[in-house]
């Protein structure tokens, strides 16, 4: 009959369209528990992993494969600086003296390796041949975090030296050289990096916060303008904007400076972080079809949440972006909950060969790397802040251990 | 143009009254007197279906466990899927259901799957999430009333000129639906 045939055609058409859309484009999104105590416990556990990863020489355990029970012998000085930064954040916000001690040892490790030029200092690669803009940027951020946590100024001179290296690497248009060739005593003219400039921007912004009036803000503004207006084109980003969490940190730090960031850019960047977090919540969709893993690593998810949390602070500070705040909070809750859900807990660690390297970590294909914990920690910390309406990124009070040490030294 | 007028235009594109009118004039469809009698109950049912989708938009999202942004992307794709056949053929995928000859089947088709198609329902949920349920419900009611009127007033057989005008109108609304579907999909991609 005509009726049945027509009905069948329509039903088949919509079954295919709706089914494919559901499976490939909008599968269900699973987040988890984003309650503040839950996120705090997760962040605590990540900080404890990083503290345990500190080695006697001031370096960190770089990575661990729990399936083969092997630790990685690789090392990366950019990630060293990044983990140190996260430990200082933990020290300041959680009054964690253990984290402070581990981070201080890591700073000593960096100090012992510095190369210096005319007024500048930089952290070389393990082979001693190059110095990366990114490692210096994150070293500045780490020391700025220490300053916020302790109120101490003992590393101010080093911060300025590292800042001078960043300034040396900056071009007149605000962009940066990525690599310094130590033997040649010159920049590598061909090297580029997608993320080092954002790290340098955040460092410049924090240098201005620490040492106002020294001109760091002028450099930070130029860097921000370049990153917003030109970087994606120069780096040939296929789907701009690049989800650069470091840029987001920098913009949030500069929120009260009359930013060059227009609303459209900030909205686009927030949208990119949001889309990627939503996709992660789906754990499926197009990824298997495209041959990609259904889950990204803890570090990769962490940077998305970090970036969005920074934009939350920006949206709270900048009235032009306030309409984004509720949506950002919704997505942050989801991203942070996923992070907490995927973290290895004590039960999971108990059954492993080295429980201390498993508990509090995020594993991807059986492996964890120190920056997985670094990014996930910062993400949980700042997402938790946003969900509780806390717009101040730094600690409320100086670290008790530092205050005690200061008063002890004064006696 | 006001927000409500834009929303009404969007719902008109999703419902596509000219395509309904074209289908209602097929020789197998009921006669005009019967179509007039069927118009009001069919309209009521269609408004209940599409309006219900708009009013319960958040429940739909909860039921599907998707964020509003992901739904917007999906709704855009569903609208595109509905629009492309209409653009190519001058009638919607569901319009054939109207030309069944049986009164009850016609009424059922006029109520639910034809104007109140999955595309219209998806659009209702997505727009209700974005622009509010009340405005979306009002816009949907206008568009569905236009579809019911198109069914009731359609006079068979059509002159060639009128048929051409209706086919062009249906295609124009389908083209608009392509634009709106793409817009919703892009909104979904860009949303936080």
Coordinates of C-alpha atoms in Angstrom, one line a residue:
Chain A
X1 CA 0.0 0.0 0.0
X2 CA 1.1 3.5 -0.7
X3 CA 0.6 4.5 3.0
X4 CA 2.9 1.9 4.4
X5 CA 5.5 2.5 1.8
X6 CA 5.5 6.2 2.4
X7 CA 5.7 5.7 6.2
X8 CA 8.5 3.3 5.8
X9 CA 10.5 5.7 3.6
X10 CA 10.0 8.6 6.0
X11 CA 10.8 6.4 9.0
X12 CA 13.9 5.0 7.4
X13 CA 15.1 8.4 6.4
X14 CA 14.7 9.9 9.9
X15 CA 16.0 6.8 11.6
X16 CA 19.2 7.1 9.6
X17 CA 19.5 10.9 10.1
X18 CA 18.7 10.9 13.8
X19 CA 20.6 7.8 14.6
X20 CA 23.8 9.0 12.8
X21 CA 23.5 12.4 14.4
X22 CA 23.1 10.9 17.9
X23 CA 26.0 8.5 17.5
X24 CA 28.4 10.7 15.7
X25 CA 27.6 14.3 16.7
X26 CA 25.7 14.3 19.9
X27 CA 26.2 11.2 22.0
X28 CA 25.4 11.5 25.7
X29 CA 27.8 13.5 27.7
X30 CA 29.0 12.1 31.0
X31 CA 30.7 14.4 33.5
X32 CA 30.6 13.3 37.1
X33 CA 30.7 14.8 40.6
X34 CA 31.9 18.5 40.6
X35 CA 31.3 19.1 44.2
X36 CA 34.0 21.4 45.7
X37 CA 35.3 18.9 48.3
X38 CA 35.6 16.2 45.7
X39 CA 37.6 18.5 43.4
X40 CA 39.7 19.6 46.3
X41 CA 40.5 16.0 47.3
X42 CA 41.5 15.3 43.7
X43 CA 43.7 18.3 43.5
X44 CA 45.3 17.4 46.9
X45 CA 46.1 13.9 45.6
X46 CA 47.6 15.3 42.4
X47 CA 49.8 17.7 44.4
X48 CA 50.9 14.8 46.6
X49 CA 51.9 12.8 43.5
X50 CA 54.1 15.7 42.3
X51 CA 55.6 16.1 45.7
X52 CA 56.5 12.4 45.8
X53 CA 57.9 12.6 42.3
X54 CA 60.5 15.1 43.5
X55 CA 64.0 13.5 43.3
X56 CA 66.9 14.1 45.7
X57 CA 68.7 16.1 43.0
X58 CA 65.8 18.5 42.6
X59 CA 64.5 17.0 39.4
X60 CA 61.2 15.1 39.1
X61 CA 60.3 11.6 38.1
X62 CA 59.4 12.3 34.5
X63 CA 57.0 9.5 33.7
X64 CA 55.8 6.0 34.7
X65 CA 54.3 3.1 32.8
X66 CA 52.2 1.1 35.2
X67 CA 51.7 -1.7 32.7
X68 CA 55.4 -2.5 32.4
X69 CA 56.3 -0.9 35.8
X70 CA 58.9 1.2 34.2
X71 CA 59.9 4.8 35.0
X72 CA 60.8 7.1 32.1
X73 CA 64.4 8.2 31.8
X74 CA 63.4 11.2 29.5
X75 CA 63.5 14.7 30.8
X76 CA 62.2 18.1 29.7
X77 CA 63.1 21.3 31.4
X78 CA 59.9 23.1 30.2
X79 CA 57.8 20.5 32.1
X80 CA 60.2 20.8 35.0
X81 CA 59.4 24.4 35.3
X82 CA 55.7 23.7 34.8
X83 CA 55.5 21.2 37.6
X84 CA 57.5 23.5 39.9
X85 CA 54.9 26.2 39.1
X86 CA 52.0 23.9 40.1
X87 CA 53.8 22.9 43.3
X88 CA 54.1 26.5 44.3
X89 CA 50.4 26.9 43.6
X90 CA 49.7 24.0 45.9
X91 CA 52.0 25.4 48.5
X92 CA 50.3 28.8 48.4
X93 CA 46.7 27.7 48.2
X94 CA 46.8 24.6 50.4
X95 CA 49.4 25.8 52.8
X96 CA 51.5 22.7 51.8
X97 CA 55.0 22.9 53.2
X98 CA 56.0 19.7 51.5
X99 CA 55.1 21.1 48.1
X100 CA 57.1 24.2 48.9
X101 CA 60.2 22.2 49.8
X102 CA 59.9 20.1 46.6
X103 CA 59.5 23.2 44.5
X104 CA 62.4 25.0 46.2
X105 CA 64.6 22.0 45.4
X106 CA 63.4 22.2 41.8
X107 CA 64.3 25.8 41.7
X108 CA 67.8 25.0 43.0
X109 CA 68.1 22.4 40.2
X110 CA 67.2 25.1 37.7
X111 CA 69.6 27.6 39.2
X112 CA 72.5 25.1 38.9
X113 CA 71.9 24.8 35.2
X114 CA 71.3 28.4 34.2
X115 CA 73.2 30.0 31.3
X116 CA 73.7 33.7 31.4
X117 CA 74.2 36.5 28.9
X118 CA 74.2 40.2 29.1
X119 CA 71.8 40.7 32.0
X120 CA 69.8 37.7 31.2
X121 CA 69.5 34.1 32.4
X122 CA 68.0 31.1 30.7
X123 CA 67.4 27.4 31.4
X124 CA 69.2 25.2 28.9
X125 CA 67.9 21.9 27.4
X126 CA 69.4 18.7 29.0
X127 CA 72.0 18.6 26.3
X128 CA 73.1 22.2 27.1
X129 CA 72.9 23.4 23.5
X130 CA 69.7 25.4 23.4
X131 CA 67.5 27.5 25.7
X132 CA 63.7 27.5 25.1
X133 CA 61.5 30.5 25.6
X134 CA 58.9 28.2 27.2
X135 CA 61.1 26.9 30.0
X136 CA 62.2 30.5 30.9
X137 CA 58.6 31.7 30.7
X138 CA 57.4 28.9 33.1
X139 CA 60.3 29.4 35.4
X140 CA 59.3 33.1 35.8
X141 CA 55.7 32.0 36.4
X142 CA 56.9 29.5 39.0
X143 CA 59.0 32.1 40.8
X144 CA 56.0 34.5 40.7
X145 CA 53.8 31.9 42.2
X146 CA 56.4 31.4 45.0
X147 CA 56.4 35.1 45.6
X148 CA 52.6 35.1 45.9
X149 CA 52.7 32.1 48.2
X150 CA 55.5 33.2 50.5
X151 CA 55.8 37.0 50.1
X152 CA 59.5 36.4 49.9
X153 CA 61.6 38.4 47.4
X154 CA 64.8 36.3 47.4
X155 CA 64.3 35.3 43.7
X156 CA 63.4 38.8 42.5
X157 CA 66.8 39.3 40.8
X158 CA 66.5 35.9 39.1
X159 CA 63.0 36.8 37.9
X160 CA 64.4 39.9 36.3
X161 CA 67.2 38.0 34.7
X162 CA 64.8 35.5 33.3
X163 CA 62.5 38.3 32.2
X164 CA 65.4 39.9 30.4
X165 CA 65.8 36.7 28.4
X166 CA 62.2 36.8 27.4
X167 CA 62.6 40.5 26.4
X168 CA 65.7 39.5 24.4
X169 CA 63.6 36.9 22.5
X170 CA 60.7 39.3 21.7
X171 CA 60.5 40.8 18.3
X172 CA 59.3 44.4 17.7
X173 CA 55.8 43.1 16.6
X174 CA 55.3 41.4 19.9
X175 CA 56.1 37.9 18.6
X176 CA 58.9 35.8 19.9
X177 CA 61.8 33.7 18.9
X178 CA 61.4 30.2 20.3
X179 CA 64.9 29.0 20.8
X180 CA 68.3 30.5 21.8
X181 CA 71.3 28.6 20.4
X182 CA 73.8 28.7 23.3
X183 CA 77.0 27.9 21.4
X184 CA 76.2 30.3 18.6
X185 CA 75.1 33.0 21.0
X186 CA 72.1 33.8 18.8
X187 CA 68.5 33.0 18.3
X188 CA 67.4 30.1 16.1
X189 CA 65.8 32.1 13.3
X190 CA 63.8 29.1 12.0
X191 CA 62.4 27.7 15.2
X192 CA 58.8 28.4 16.1
X193 CA 56.5 27.2 18.9
X194 CA 52.8 27.3 19.3
X195 CA 52.7 27.5 23.1
X196 CA 56.0 29.2 24.2
X197 CA 54.7 32.7 23.3
X198 CA 51.7 32.2 25.5
X199 CA 53.9 31.1 28.4
X200 CA 56.1 34.2 27.7
X201 CA 53.0 36.4 27.8
X202 CA 51.9 35.1 31.1
X203 CA 55.4 35.5 32.5
X204 CA 55.5 39.1 31.3
X205 CA 52.2 39.9 32.9
X206 CA 53.3 38.4 36.2
X207 CA 56.6 40.3 36.0
X208 CA 54.6 43.5 35.6
X209 CA 52.4 42.5 38.6
X210 CA 55.6 41.9 40.7
X211 CA 57.6 44.9 39.4
X212 CA 55.2 47.6 38.2
X213 CA 56.7 50.5 36.3
X214 CA 59.6 48.5 34.7
X215 CA 58.0 48.3 31.3
X216 CA 56.9 44.6 31.4
X217 CA 53.3 45.6 30.7
X218 CA 54.3 47.2 27.4
X219 CA 55.9 43.9 26.3
X220 CA 53.0 41.9 27.6
X221 CA 50.5 44.1 25.7
X222 CA 52.5 43.7 22.5
X223 CA 52.7 39.9 23.0
X224 CA 48.9 39.7 23.6
X225 CA 48.2 41.7 20.6
X226 CA 50.4 39.5 18.4
X227 CA 48.9 36.3 19.9
X228 CA 45.3 37.5 19.4
X229 CA 45.7 39.0 15.9
X230 CA 48.5 37.2 14.1
X231 CA 49.8 34.0 15.8
X232 CA 47.2 31.6 14.4
X233 CA 48.0 32.7 10.9
X234 CA 51.7 32.5 11.4
X235 CA 51.5 29.1 12.9
X236 CA 49.0 28.0 10.3
X237 CA 46.4 26.8 12.8
X238 CA 43.8 24.9 10.8
X239 CA 40.9 25.8 13.0
X240 CA 41.7 29.0 14.9
X241 CA 41.8 30.1 17.6
X242 CA 44.5 27.7 18.9
X243 CA 43.2 26.5 22.3
X244 CA 46.2 28.1 24.1
X245 CA 45.6 28.0 27.9
X246 CA 48.8 30.0 28.5
X247 CA 47.3 32.9 26.5
X248 CA 44.1 32.6 28.5
X249 CA 46.2 32.8 31.7
X250 CA 47.9 35.9 30.4
X251 CA 44.7 37.6 29.4
X252 CA 43.1 36.8 32.7
X253 CA 46.1 38.3 34.5
X254 CA 45.8 41.4 32.4
X255 CA 42.1 41.7 32.8
X256 CA 42.4 45.0 34.6
X257 CA 44.8 46.6 32.1
X258 CA 42.3 47.6 29.4
X259 CA 43.0 44.6 27.3
X260 CA 43.5 44.5 23.6
X261 CA 41.5 41.3 23.6
X262 CA 38.2 42.0 21.9
X263 CA 35.0 40.2 23.0
X264 CA 34.9 38.2 19.9
X265 CA 38.3 36.7 20.4
X266 CA 37.7 35.8 24.0
X267 CA 34.3 34.3 23.1
X268 CA 35.9 32.2 20.3
X269 CA 38.6 31.0 22.6
X270 CA 36.1 30.0 25.3
X271 CA 34.1 28.3 22.7
X272 CA 37.0 26.3 21.5
X273 CA 37.9 25.1 25.0
X274 CA 34.2 24.4 25.6
X275 CA 33.8 22.4 22.4
X276 CA 36.8 20.3 23.3
X277 CA 35.6 19.6 26.8
X278 CA 32.2 18.7 25.5
X279 CA 33.7 16.3 23.0
X280 CA 35.7 14.7 25.9
X281 CA 32.5 14.3 27.9
X282 CA 31.1 12.3 25.0
X283 CA 33.9 9.7 25.0
X284 CA 32.9 8.7 21.5
X285 CA 31.2 10.6 18.7
X286 CA 33.4 11.2 15.7
X287 CA 36.7 10.3 17.3
X288 CA 36.6 6.5 16.8
X289 CA 35.4 7.1 13.2
X290 CA 38.4 9.4 12.7
X291 CA 40.7 6.8 14.2
X292 CA 41.4 8.9 17.3
X293 CA 41.4 7.7 20.9
X294 CA 38.1 8.1 22.8
X295 CA 40.0 9.8 25.6
X296 CA 42.7 12.3 25.8
X297 CA 45.4 12.4 28.5
X298 CA 45.0 14.0 31.9
X299 CA 47.4 16.7 30.9
X300 CA 45.5 17.4 27.6
X301 CA 42.2 17.6 29.4
X302 CA 43.7 19.7 32.2
X303 CA 44.9 22.4 29.8
X304 CA 41.4 22.8 28.4
X305 CA 40.0 23.2 31.9
X306 CA 42.8 25.5 32.9
X307 CA 42.2 27.7 29.8
X308 CA 38.5 27.9 30.4
X309 CA 39.0 28.6 34.1
X310 CA 41.3 31.5 33.2
X311 CA 38.6 32.8 30.8
X312 CA 36.1 32.5 33.7
X313 CA 38.3 35.0 35.7
X314 CA 38.4 37.2 32.6
X315 CA 34.7 37.1 32.2
X316 CA 34.2 38.0 35.8
X317 CA 36.6 41.0 35.5
X318 CA 35.5 42.2 32.1
X319 CA 31.8 43.2 31.8
X320 CA 31.9 42.7 28.1
X321 CA 32.3 39.0 28.7
X322 CA 30.0 38.6 31.7
X323 CA 27.4 36.9 29.5
X324 CA 29.8 34.0 29.1
X325 CA 30.2 33.3 32.8
X326 CA 27.3 30.8 33.3
X327 CA 28.1 28.7 30.3
X328 CA 31.8 28.7 31.3
X329 CA 30.9 27.5 34.8
X330 CA 28.7 24.7 33.4
X331 CA 31.5 23.5 31.2
X332 CA 34.1 23.9 33.9
X333 CA 32.1 21.7 36.2
X334 CA 31.9 19.0 33.6
X335 CA 35.6 19.2 32.7
X336 CA 36.8 19.2 36.3
X337 CA 34.4 16.3 37.2
X338 CA 35.8 14.2 34.3
X339 CA 39.3 14.9 35.5
X340 CA 38.5 13.9 39.1
X341 CA 36.7 10.8 37.8
X342 CA 39.6 9.6 35.7
X343 CA 42.3 10.1 38.4
X344 CA 43.8 6.9 39.8
X345 CA 42.6 6.6 43.4
X346 CA 44.0 4.7 46.4
X347 CA 42.1 1.5 45.6
X348 CA 43.4 1.4 42.1
X349 CA 46.9 2.2 43.3
X350 CA 46.8 -0.6 45.9
X351 CA 46.8 -3.3 43.2
X352 CA 49.7 -1.8 41.3
X353 CA 53.5 -2.5 41.5
X354 CA 54.2 1.0 42.8
X355 CA 51.2 2.5 44.5
X356 CA 53.0 5.8 45.2
X357 CA 53.4 6.4 41.4
X358 CA 49.8 5.5 40.7
X359 CA 47.7 7.2 43.3
X360 CA 46.8 10.7 42.3
X361 CA 48.0 10.3 38.7
X362 CA 46.2 10.3 35.4
X363 CA 47.1 7.4 33.0
X364 CA 46.7 7.3 29.3
X365 CA 47.4 4.0 27.6
X366 CA 49.0 2.9 30.8
X367 CA 51.4 5.9 31.1
X368 CA 51.5 9.0 33.1
X369 CA 53.9 12.0 32.8
X370 CA 54.6 14.6 35.3
X371 CA 52.8 17.3 33.4
X372 CA 49.6 15.3 33.4
X373 CA 49.5 15.9 37.2
X374 CA 50.7 19.5 36.8
X375 CA 47.9 20.5 34.3
X376 CA 45.2 18.5 36.0
X377 CA 46.1 20.0 39.4
X378 CA 45.9 23.5 38.2
X379 CA 42.7 22.8 36.3
X380 CA 41.1 21.3 39.4
X381 CA 42.3 24.2 41.6
X382 CA 41.0 27.0 39.3
X383 CA 37.9 25.2 38.2
X384 CA 37.0 24.7 41.9
X385 CA 37.7 28.4 42.4
X386 CA 35.3 29.3 39.6
X387 CA 32.6 27.1 40.8
X388 CA 32.8 28.7 44.2
X389 CA 32.9 32.2 42.7
X390 CA 36.5 32.9 43.8
X391 CA 38.0 35.2 41.2
X392 CA 41.4 35.8 43.0
X393 CA 43.9 33.3 41.6
X394 CA 46.6 33.7 44.2
X395 CA 46.4 32.7 47.9
X396 CA 44.6 34.7 50.5
X397 CA 47.4 34.4 53.1
X398 CA 51.1 33.9 53.0
X399 CA 52.2 30.3 53.4
X400 CA 52.6 29.6 57.1
X401 CA 55.8 27.7 56.7
X402 CA 57.4 30.7 55.0
X403 CA 56.2 33.1 57.6
X404 CA 57.5 30.9 60.3
X405 CA 60.9 30.6 58.6
X406 CA 61.1 34.4 58.1
X407 CA 60.3 35.1 61.8
X408 CA 62.8 32.4 62.8
X409 CA 65.5 34.0 60.7
X410 CA 64.7 37.3 62.3
X411 CA 65.1 36.1 65.8
Chain B
X1 CA 13.1 42.6 12.1
X2 CA 12.1 41.7 15.6
X3 CA 13.4 38.6 17.4
X4 CA 9.9 37.0 17.3
X5 CA 9.6 37.6 13.6
X6 CA 12.9 36.0 12.9
X7 CA 12.0 33.1 15.0
X8 CA 8.7 32.8 13.2
X9 CA 10.5 32.8 9.9
X10 CA 12.8 30.1 11.2
X11 CA 9.9 28.0 12.2
X12 CA 8.2 28.6 8.9
X13 CA 11.3 27.3 7.2
X14 CA 11.2 24.2 9.4
X15 CA 7.5 23.6 8.9
X16 CA 7.4 24.7 5.2
X17 CA 3.7 25.4 4.5
X18 CA 4.1 25.7 0.7
X19 CA 5.3 22.1 0.7
X20 CA 2.3 21.1 2.8
X21 CA 0.0 22.8 0.3
X22 CA 1.6 21.2 -2.6
X23 CA 1.2 17.7 -1.1
X24 CA -2.4 18.5 -0.1
X25 CA -3.3 19.1 -3.7
X26 CA -2.1 15.7 -4.9
X27 CA -4.9 13.6 -6.4
X28 CA -4.7 11.0 -3.7
X29 CA -5.2 13.5 -0.9
X30 CA -8.7 14.0 0.7
X31 CA -11.0 16.6 -0.8
X32 CA -11.0 20.2 0.3
X33 CA -14.0 19.9 2.6
X34 CA -12.5 17.0 4.4
X35 CA -9.1 18.8 4.7
X36 CA -10.9 21.8 6.2
X37 CA -12.5 19.6 8.9
X38 CA -9.1 18.1 9.7
X39 CA -7.2 21.3 9.9
X40 CA -8.1 22.4 13.4
X41 CA -7.5 19.1 15.2
X42 CA -4.4 18.5 13.2
X43 CA -3.1 21.9 14.1
X44 CA -3.8 21.4 17.8
X45 CA -1.9 18.1 17.7
X46 CA 1.0 19.6 15.8
X47 CA 1.2 22.6 18.2
X48 CA 1.2 20.2 21.1
X49 CA 4.0 18.2 19.6
X50 CA 6.3 21.1 18.6
X51 CA 5.2 23.4 21.4
X52 CA 5.8 20.6 23.9
X53 CA 9.3 20.2 22.5
X54 CA 9.9 23.9 23.0
X55 CA 8.4 24.0 26.5
X56 CA 10.2 20.9 27.7
X57 CA 13.5 21.8 26.0
X58 CA 15.6 21.4 29.1
X59 CA 13.9 18.0 29.9
X60 CA 14.8 16.9 26.4
X61 CA 18.4 17.8 26.9
X62 CA 18.4 16.0 30.2
X63 CA 16.8 13.0 28.7
X64 CA 19.4 12.9 25.9
X65 CA 22.2 13.8 28.3
X66 CA 23.6 16.4 26.0
X67 CA 24.5 20.1 26.5
X68 CA 22.6 22.8 24.8
X69 CA 25.6 23.5 22.6
X70 CA 25.9 19.9 21.4
X71 CA 22.1 19.9 20.8
X72 CA 22.4 23.0 18.7
X73 CA 25.0 21.4 16.5
X74 CA 22.9 18.3 16.2
X75 CA 19.7 20.2 15.5
X76 CA 21.5 22.2 12.8
X77 CA 22.5 18.9 11.1
X78 CA 19.0 17.5 11.3
X79 CA 17.6 20.7 9.8
X80 CA 20.1 20.5 7.0
X81 CA 19.1 16.9 6.4
X82 CA 15.5 17.9 6.1
X83 CA 16.2 20.9 4.0
X84 CA 18.4 19.3 1.3
X85 CA 15.7 16.9 -0.2
X86 CA 13.2 19.7 0.0
X87 CA 15.6 22.0 -1.8
X88 CA 16.3 19.4 -4.5
X89 CA 12.7 18.0 -5.0
X90 CA 10.5 21.0 -4.0
X91 CA 8.8 18.9 -1.3
X92 CA 9.8 17.7 2.1
X93 CA 10.6 14.0 2.9
X94 CA 7.4 13.7 4.9
X95 CA 5.1 15.4 2.4
X96 CA 4.4 12.1 0.6
X97 CA 2.5 11.0 3.7
X98 CA -0.2 13.6 3.0
X99 CA -0.9 12.1 -0.3
X100 CA -2.2 8.8 1.1
X101 CA -5.9 9.3 0.4
X102 CA -7.1 8.0 3.7
X103 CA -8.6 10.7 6.0
X104 CA -7.3 9.5 9.3
X105 CA -3.8 8.9 7.8
X106 CA -3.9 12.4 6.3
X107 CA -4.9 13.9 9.6
X108 CA -2.2 12.0 11.5
X109 CA 0.4 13.0 8.9
X110 CA -0.7 16.6 9.0
X111 CA -0.5 16.6 12.7
X112 CA 2.8 15.0 13.5
X113 CA 5.4 14.0 11.0
X114 CA 4.7 16.5 8.2
X115 CA 4.7 20.0 9.7
X116 CA 5.8 18.8 13.1
X117 CA 8.7 16.9 11.6
X118 CA 11.9 15.9 13.5
X119 CA 13.5 19.0 12.0
X120 CA 10.8 21.3 13.3
X121 CA 10.9 19.6 16.7
X122 CA 14.7 19.8 16.8
X123 CA 14.5 23.5 15.8
X124 CA 11.9 24.1 18.5
X125 CA 14.2 22.7 21.2
X126 CA 17.3 24.5 20.0
X127 CA 15.6 27.8 19.6
X128 CA 13.7 27.5 22.9
X129 CA 17.1 26.9 24.6
X130 CA 18.5 29.9 22.9
X131 CA 15.6 32.4 22.7
X132 CA 13.2 31.2 25.3
X133 CA 10.3 28.7 25.2
X134 CA 7.5 31.3 25.1
X135 CA 8.8 33.0 22.0
X136 CA 9.6 29.7 20.3
X137 CA 6.1 28.4 21.1
X138 CA 4.5 31.5 19.6
X139 CA 6.6 31.3 16.5
X140 CA 5.9 27.6 16.1
X141 CA 2.2 28.1 16.5
X142 CA 2.2 30.7 13.8
X143 CA 4.1 28.5 11.4
X144 CA 2.0 25.5 12.1
X145 CA -1.2 27.5 11.7
X146 CA 0.1 28.6 8.3
X147 CA 0.7 24.9 7.4
X148 CA -2.8 24.0 8.6
X149 CA -4.3 26.8 6.6
X150 CA -2.2 25.8 3.6
X151 CA -3.7 22.3 3.9
X152 CA -7.2 23.5 4.4
X153 CA -7.2 26.1 1.6
X154 CA -5.3 24.2 -1.0
X155 CA -7.4 23.9 -4.1
X156 CA -6.8 20.9 -6.4
X157 CA -6.0 20.7 -9.1
X158 CA -3.4 23.5 -9.1
X159 CA -2.8 25.7 -12.1
X160 CA 0.7 25.3 -13.5
X161 CA 1.5 28.8 -12.5
X162 CA 0.4 28.3 -9.0
X163 CA 2.2 25.0 -8.7
X164 CA 5.4 26.6 -9.9
X165 CA 4.9 29.4 -7.3
X166 CA 4.4 26.9 -4.5
X167 CA 7.3 24.8 -5.6
X168 CA 9.6 27.8 -5.7
X169 CA 8.3 29.0 -2.3
X170 CA 8.9 25.5 -0.8
X171 CA 12.4 25.6 -2.2
X172 CA 13.0 29.1 -1.0
X173 CA 12.0 28.0 2.5
X174 CA 14.2 24.9 2.2
X175 CA 17.1 27.2 1.2
X176 CA 16.4 29.3 4.3
X177 CA 16.4 26.1 6.4
X178 CA 19.8 25.2 5.0
X179 CA 21.1 28.6 6.1
X180 CA 19.4 28.4 9.5
X181 CA 20.6 24.8 10.1
X182 CA 24.1 25.8 9.2
X183 CA 23.8 28.7 11.6
X184 CA 22.6 26.5 14.4
X185 CA 25.4 24.0 13.7
X186 CA 28.0 26.8 13.7
X187 CA 26.5 28.2 16.9
X188 CA 26.8 24.8 18.5
X189 CA 30.5 24.5 17.4
X190 CA 31.3 27.9 18.7
X191 CA 29.4 27.8 22.0
X192 CA 31.1 27.2 25.3

